[in-house]
């Protein structure tokens, strides 16, 4: 089969997924973009502060296929053991960015209430 396709000079291509956007949605999107340009004209966009928060698990990620211990002899089971918990500890990292400045990262451990 490969030889036949090679002789015909055919190549395989993957199908690509994309959004189905109707004409009405395109009109609405264009209107929304025009309103945004009007709202943030004359450098008013510089007064915007973007912030984001992300939860991180505090546990070593284990990849059975790629994580190996290389040694000349046998390695004890205790040294090869990777421990995991049902519900690992977590922390939140907060970041804030504006057009002219950025704040330092804020690390919040699990269980701490922030007002």
Short mmCIF file of C-alpha atoms in Angstrom, two decimals:
data_model
loop_
_atom_site.label_atom_id
_atom_site.label_comp_id
_atom_site.label_asym_id
_atom_site.label_seq_id
_atom_site.Cartn_x
_atom_site.Cartn_y
_atom_site.Cartn_z
CA UNK A 1 0.00 0.00 0.00
CA UNK A 2 2.84 2.37 0.90
CA UNK A 3 4.50 1.76 -2.47
CA UNK A 4 1.27 2.46 -4.36
CA UNK A 5 0.74 5.71 -2.47
CA UNK A 6 4.40 6.63 -2.96
CA UNK A 7 4.18 6.07 -6.71
CA UNK A 8 1.03 8.18 -6.87
CA UNK A 9 2.87 10.86 -4.85
CA UNK A 10 0.06 11.05 -2.29
CA UNK A 11 0.69 12.23 1.25
CA UNK A 12 -1.41 11.69 4.37
CA UNK A 13 -2.74 14.73 6.18
CA UNK A 14 -4.50 14.84 9.54
CA UNK A 15 -7.95 16.33 9.85
CA UNK A 16 -8.06 19.60 11.77
CA UNK A 17 -10.76 20.71 14.18
CA UNK A 18 -11.99 24.29 14.24
CA UNK A 19 -14.85 26.46 15.43
CA UNK A 20 -18.00 26.69 13.36
CA UNK A 21 -18.76 30.42 13.33
CA UNK A 22 -22.01 31.59 11.77
CA UNK A 23 -22.33 34.86 9.88
CA UNK A 24 -24.37 36.35 12.75
CA UNK A 25 -21.62 35.41 15.22
CA UNK A 26 -19.03 37.09 12.97
CA UNK A 27 -21.12 40.28 12.89
CA UNK A 28 -21.51 40.21 16.69
CA UNK A 29 -17.76 39.65 17.14
CA UNK A 30 -16.90 42.55 14.83
CA UNK A 31 -19.29 44.82 16.74
CA UNK A 32 -17.77 43.74 20.06
CA UNK A 33 -14.23 44.43 18.79
CA UNK A 34 -15.21 47.90 17.58
CA UNK A 35 -16.71 48.72 20.99
CA UNK A 36 -13.51 47.54 22.70
CA UNK A 37 -11.36 49.76 20.47
CA UNK A 38 -13.56 52.74 21.31
CA UNK A 39 -13.52 51.99 25.04
CA UNK A 40 -9.73 51.72 25.26
CA UNK A 41 -8.76 54.51 22.88
CA UNK A 42 -6.34 57.26 23.99
CA UNK A 43 -4.13 54.92 26.08
CA UNK A 44 -6.88 54.03 28.54
CA UNK A 45 -5.80 50.40 28.20
CA UNK A 46 -2.81 51.20 30.42
CA UNK A 47 -5.09 51.46 33.46
CA UNK A 48 -6.03 47.77 33.24
CA UNK A 49 -4.61 45.32 35.78
CA UNK A 50 -4.64 41.66 34.74
CA UNK A 51 -4.53 39.03 37.47
CA UNK A 52 -4.55 35.25 37.47
CA UNK A 53 -4.56 32.51 40.07
CA UNK A 54 -3.49 28.91 39.61
CA UNK A 55 -3.69 25.90 41.95
CA UNK A 56 -0.61 23.67 42.06
CA UNK A 57 -0.28 20.23 43.64
CA UNK A 58 2.80 19.90 45.82
CA UNK A 59 3.76 16.38 44.86
CA UNK A 60 6.38 14.97 42.55
CA UNK A 61 4.96 14.06 39.15
CA UNK A 62 5.78 10.46 38.33
CA UNK A 63 6.17 9.16 34.79
CA UNK A 64 6.55 5.39 34.88
CA UNK A 65 7.91 5.25 31.36
CA UNK A 66 10.61 7.92 31.62
CA UNK A 67 11.62 8.00 35.30
CA UNK A 68 14.37 5.42 35.77
CA UNK A 69 17.10 4.79 38.33
CA UNK A 70 20.39 3.84 36.67
CA UNK A 71 22.72 1.69 38.79
CA UNK A 72 25.23 -1.12 38.41
CA UNK A 73 23.62 -3.33 41.06
CA UNK A 74 20.23 -3.82 42.67
CA UNK A 75 18.57 -0.82 44.28
CA UNK A 76 16.58 -1.26 47.48
CA UNK A 77 12.80 -1.01 47.21
CA UNK A 78 12.71 1.94 49.62
CA UNK A 79 14.93 3.97 47.29
CA UNK A 80 12.76 3.18 44.26
CA UNK A 81 9.41 3.87 45.94
CA UNK A 82 7.42 6.92 44.84
CA UNK A 83 4.83 7.87 47.45
CA UNK A 84 1.59 9.59 46.59
CA UNK A 85 -1.46 10.66 48.56
CA UNK A 86 -5.18 10.55 47.79
CA UNK A 87 -5.42 14.34 48.21
CA UNK A 88 -2.01 16.02 47.89
CA UNK A 89 -1.26 19.37 49.48
CA UNK A 90 -1.90 22.36 47.25
CA UNK A 91 -0.82 25.97 46.97
CA UNK A 92 -2.18 28.93 45.03
CA UNK A 93 0.07 31.21 43.01
CA UNK A 94 -1.27 34.68 42.18
CA UNK A 95 0.22 37.00 39.58
CA UNK A 96 -0.77 40.52 38.57
CA UNK A 97 0.44 42.40 35.49
CA UNK A 98 -0.26 45.89 34.14
CA UNK A 99 1.09 47.67 31.09
CA UNK A 100 3.91 49.36 33.02
CA UNK A 101 4.48 47.09 36.03
CA UNK A 102 4.12 43.62 37.46
CA UNK A 103 3.74 42.50 41.05
CA UNK A 104 5.83 39.77 42.63
CA UNK A 105 4.29 36.30 42.66
CA UNK A 106 2.16 35.60 45.72
CA UNK A 107 2.25 32.03 47.09
CA UNK A 108 -0.69 31.08 49.32
CA UNK A 109 -0.56 27.68 51.05
CA UNK A 110 -3.64 25.49 51.34
CA UNK A 111 -6.02 26.35 54.17
CA UNK A 112 -5.13 30.06 54.40
CA UNK A 113 -8.09 32.40 53.90
CA UNK A 114 -7.42 35.54 51.84
CA UNK A 115 -9.92 38.42 52.05
#
